[in-house]
Amino acid sequence: MSDRFREAMFSYAPTPLKVLARGEGARVWDVDGVEYLDFLAGIAVNALGHAHPVFVDAVSRQAATLAHVSNYFASEPQLELAERLKRLTGGTSVFFCNSGTEAMEAAVKIARRTGRPRILALEKSFHGRTLGALSITGKPALREPFEPLLPGPEFLPTTVDALEAAIGDDVAALVLEPIKGEAGVLDLPEGYLARARELTAQHGALLILDEIQTGAGRTGEWFAFQHEGALPSGTMPDVVALAKGIGGGFPIGALVAFGTAGDILKPGDHGTTFGGNPLATATANAVLGEIERADLVGNARAMGGRIRAGLATLAHPAITDVSGRGLLVGIGLTGPWANAVAARALELGLIVNAAAEDRIRLAPPLTIDDADVDRFLDLFTQALAATESSSS
């Protein structure tokens, strides 16, 4: 199997000899029949878990009728999904694509189309690996091998003072994640998002939110900007990028615009061949419909609270903090032990992610229950023992 790994191209180094064969709910099995509790869910993608009957039925039904047509035509699933996303977000127009990085490419083009030269983004941010999205990603190690990238982006420390000093009438957009997922689930400072909305509105700049990882109910609201107090009362962002959980495992992305931001790109300025096809949009409709029907947004709040309470009770000396909201959880460690902890967890049958050298990321299916959380806490406690050998 290792030879086959070497012959393929991967976004990340594959876990040695772990070839997954099937899944059900919050569990997956490898080709040797070993079972794992999946608390990563394809990096916040599998909102309904694995092989959920609603997902399976939606893919099967739509594939048997109409899978793809060009965007010279509309389809009923596409229109239905656009209406659903507008209702859930409060937005006014929707552009469909195939992934989160493509949604951010569209966002970058909207910002550039304003004619203003500057785009502000945050240090330690992540928005994708295509060149436009990479240009606004605040991780130098990811950008530098591909420079020169797009001119204009500037990367700010995540403080209100830095934002107030940088903003001006020549800024096209401020781009940010409500929670920095790829940096290890780092929260924005209290009040930062609200102040960002005030400042961008004052200077006529767009506020572009990357909710690719935080959207679709993961944080305990449909979208992170909807948490009480996140934005000033009565205000909205200008653009929100979505992907991951909205498709529940089927590749789809979306860019939702609010008000006049939806009029900036003109017909012919942007496009996609596969984006918004009937198969993708029918599946996303089914996934979002099930999240609504089963109140999985509420379950994300409840199970996220249970995880946090369990980690607090654990009070392990290697844990420094617990961040994030709902079922997007970051666990800070006292040293660079995250890879060792994640590797030991995998040996024990638990999938978690070392998002940074000292931070573990959890993003389980929104469908997890009390028993899943208890099992996680048990296995994670055992995995933390890896910190002792690593530190020594």
PDB file of C-alpha atoms in Angstrom, residues 116-221:
ATOM      1  CA  ARG A 116      -9.776  49.695  -4.840  1.00  0.00           C
ATOM      2  CA  PRO A 117      -6.186  48.451  -4.501  1.00  0.00           C
ATOM      3  CA  ARG A 118      -5.988  47.012  -0.981  1.00  0.00           C
ATOM      4  CA  ILE A 119      -7.363  43.835   0.575  1.00  0.00           C
ATOM      5  CA  LEU A 120      -6.913  43.302   4.302  1.00  0.00           C
ATOM      6  CA  ALA A 121      -6.634  39.779   5.732  1.00  0.00           C
ATOM      7  CA  LEU A 122      -5.434  38.348   9.040  1.00  0.00           C
ATOM      8  CA  GLU A 123      -2.229  36.684  10.082  1.00  0.00           C
ATOM      9  CA  LYS A 124      -2.521  32.886  10.546  1.00  0.00           C
ATOM     10  CA  SER A 125      -5.616  32.833   8.332  1.00  0.00           C
ATOM     11  CA  PHE A 126      -6.364  30.170   5.729  1.00  0.00           C
ATOM     12  CA  HIS A 127      -8.625  30.660   2.715  1.00  0.00           C
ATOM     13  CA  GLY A 128      -7.529  28.020   0.202  1.00  0.00           C
ATOM     14  CA  ARG A 129      -4.721  26.893  -2.075  1.00  0.00           C
ATOM     15  CA  THR A 130      -5.653  28.255  -5.491  1.00  0.00           C
ATOM     16  CA  LEU A 131      -3.652  31.354  -6.333  1.00  0.00           C
ATOM     17  CA  GLY A 132      -6.271  33.990  -5.526  1.00  0.00           C
ATOM     18  CA  ALA A 133      -7.304  32.342  -2.249  1.00  0.00           C
ATOM     19  CA  LEU A 134      -3.661  31.672  -1.390  1.00  0.00           C
ATOM     20  CA  SER A 135      -2.861  35.345  -1.947  1.00  0.00           C
ATOM     21  CA  ILE A 136      -5.107  36.269   0.999  1.00  0.00           C
ATOM     22  CA  THR A 137      -3.974  33.382   3.242  1.00  0.00           C
ATOM     23  CA  GLY A 138      -1.986  34.646   6.221  1.00  0.00           C
ATOM     24  CA  LYS A 139       0.515  31.803   6.398  1.00  0.00           C
ATOM     25  CA  PRO A 140       3.848  32.780   4.794  1.00  0.00           C
ATOM     26  CA  ALA A 141       5.040  29.178   4.556  1.00  0.00           C
ATOM     27  CA  LEU A 142       2.120  28.385   2.253  1.00  0.00           C
ATOM     28  CA  ARG A 143       2.440  31.533   0.128  1.00  0.00           C
ATOM     29  CA  GLU A 144       6.183  31.914  -0.336  1.00  0.00           C
ATOM     30  CA  PRO A 145       6.846  28.925  -2.645  1.00  0.00           C
ATOM     31  CA  PHE A 146       4.361  30.389  -5.161  1.00  0.00           C
ATOM     32  CA  GLU A 147       5.176  34.081  -5.058  1.00  0.00           C
ATOM     33  CA  PRO A 148       4.698  36.500  -6.690  1.00  0.00           C
ATOM     34  CA  LEU A 149       0.981  36.191  -6.005  1.00  0.00           C
ATOM     35  CA  LEU A 150      -1.754  38.800  -6.397  1.00  0.00           C
ATOM     36  CA  PRO A 151      -0.651  42.289  -5.361  1.00  0.00           C
ATOM     37  CA  GLY A 152      -2.642  44.163  -2.755  1.00  0.00           C
ATOM     38  CA  PRO A 153      -3.307  41.855   0.226  1.00  0.00           C
ATOM     39  CA  GLU A 154      -1.961  42.954   3.608  1.00  0.00           C
ATOM     40  CA  PHE A 155      -1.887  40.741   6.688  1.00  0.00           C
ATOM     41  CA  LEU A 156      -2.807  42.217  10.041  1.00  0.00           C
ATOM     42  CA  PRO A 157      -2.381  41.007  13.616  1.00  0.00           C
ATOM     43  CA  THR A 158      -5.786  40.026  14.935  1.00  0.00           C
ATOM     44  CA  THR A 159      -6.332  43.107  17.076  1.00  0.00           C
ATOM     45  CA  VAL A 160      -8.812  45.941  16.810  1.00  0.00           C
ATOM     46  CA  ASP A 161      -5.944  48.421  17.079  1.00  0.00           C
ATOM     47  CA  ALA A 162      -4.226  46.940  14.010  1.00  0.00           C
ATOM     48  CA  LEU A 163      -7.455  47.024  12.041  1.00  0.00           C
ATOM     49  CA  GLU A 164      -8.221  50.611  12.992  1.00  0.00           C
ATOM     50  CA  ALA A 165      -4.717  51.650  11.925  1.00  0.00           C
ATOM     51  CA  ALA A 166      -4.903  49.852   8.563  1.00  0.00           C
ATOM     52  CA  ILE A 167      -8.426  50.586   7.349  1.00  0.00           C
ATOM     53  CA  GLY A 168      -8.955  53.405   4.881  1.00  0.00           C
ATOM     54  CA  ASP A 169     -11.026  54.515   1.907  1.00  0.00           C
ATOM     55  CA  ASP A 170      -8.658  52.664  -0.458  1.00  0.00           C
ATOM     56  CA  VAL A 171      -9.473  49.266   1.067  1.00  0.00           C
ATOM     57  CA  ALA A 172     -11.583  47.020  -1.139  1.00  0.00           C
ATOM     58  CA  ALA A 173     -12.325  44.386   1.477  1.00  0.00           C
ATOM     59  CA  LEU A 174     -11.507  42.892   4.830  1.00  0.00           C
ATOM     60  CA  VAL A 175     -11.460  39.087   4.621  1.00  0.00           C
ATOM     61  CA  LEU A 176     -11.588  36.963   7.748  1.00  0.00           C
ATOM     62  CA  GLU A 177     -12.669  33.680   9.308  1.00  0.00           C
ATOM     63  CA  PRO A 178     -14.978  34.033  12.333  1.00  0.00           C
ATOM     64  CA  ILE A 179     -12.851  31.248  13.862  1.00  0.00           C
ATOM     65  CA  LYS A 180      -9.429  30.436  12.403  1.00  0.00           C
ATOM     66  CA  GLY A 181      -9.869  26.719  11.826  1.00  0.00           C
ATOM     67  CA  GLU A 182      -6.626  25.771  10.086  1.00  0.00           C
ATOM     68  CA  ALA A 183      -4.586  27.723  12.626  1.00  0.00           C
ATOM     69  CA  GLY A 184      -5.846  25.458  15.388  1.00  0.00           C
ATOM     70  CA  VAL A 185      -9.362  26.801  16.011  1.00  0.00           C
ATOM     71  CA  LEU A 186      -8.373  30.261  17.202  1.00  0.00           C
ATOM     72  CA  ASP A 187     -11.167  32.591  18.289  1.00  0.00           C
ATOM     73  CA  LEU A 188     -11.294  36.235  17.272  1.00  0.00           C
ATOM     74  CA  PRO A 189     -10.965  38.681  20.177  1.00  0.00           C
ATOM     75  CA  GLU A 190     -14.220  39.627  21.863  1.00  0.00           C
ATOM     76  CA  GLY A 191     -15.987  42.313  19.836  1.00  0.00           C
ATOM     77  CA  TYR A 192     -13.594  42.081  16.887  1.00  0.00           C
ATOM     78  CA  LEU A 193     -16.164  41.059  14.280  1.00  0.00           C
ATOM     79  CA  ALA A 194     -18.609  43.762  15.342  1.00  0.00           C
ATOM     80  CA  ARG A 195     -15.900  46.433  15.150  1.00  0.00           C
ATOM     81  CA  ALA A 196     -14.814  45.083  11.765  1.00  0.00           C
ATOM     82  CA  ARG A 197     -18.358  45.564  10.472  1.00  0.00           C
ATOM     83  CA  GLU A 198     -18.473  49.132  11.788  1.00  0.00           C
ATOM     84  CA  LEU A 199     -15.130  50.078  10.259  1.00  0.00           C
ATOM     85  CA  THR A 200     -15.723  48.484   6.864  1.00  0.00           C
ATOM     86  CA  ALA A 201     -19.113  50.163   6.608  1.00  0.00           C
ATOM     87  CA  GLN A 202     -17.592  53.512   7.606  1.00  0.00           C
ATOM     88  CA  HIS A 203     -14.958  53.281   4.846  1.00  0.00           C
ATOM     89  CA  GLY A 204     -17.122  51.648   2.171  1.00  0.00           C
ATOM     90  CA  ALA A 205     -15.111  48.423   2.199  1.00  0.00           C
ATOM     91  CA  LEU A 206     -16.594  44.957   1.859  1.00  0.00           C
ATOM     92  CA  LEU A 207     -16.691  42.613   4.848  1.00  0.00           C
ATOM     93  CA  ILE A 208     -16.036  39.128   3.429  1.00  0.00           C
ATOM     94  CA  LEU A 209     -16.492  36.214   5.835  1.00  0.00           C
ATOM     95  CA  ASP A 210     -14.983  32.806   5.188  1.00  0.00           C
ATOM     96  CA  GLU A 211     -17.548  30.483   6.793  1.00  0.00           C
ATOM     97  CA  ILE A 212     -16.326  27.438   4.886  1.00  0.00           C
ATOM     98  CA  GLN A 213     -15.447  25.656   8.116  1.00  0.00           C
ATOM     99  CA  THR A 214     -17.782  27.418  10.555  1.00  0.00           C
ATOM    100  CA  GLY A 215     -20.982  27.293   8.473  1.00  0.00           C
ATOM    101  CA  ALA A 216     -23.859  24.796   8.174  1.00  0.00           C
ATOM    102  CA  GLY A 217     -24.557  24.689  11.905  1.00  0.00           C
ATOM    103  CA  ARG A 218     -21.121  23.648  13.081  1.00  0.00           C
ATOM    104  CA  THR A 219     -20.689  26.380  15.697  1.00  0.00           C
ATOM    105  CA  GLY A 220     -24.173  26.031  17.176  1.00  0.00           C
ATOM    106  CA  GLU A 221     -25.772  28.632  14.912  1.00  0.00           C
TER     107      GLU A 221
END
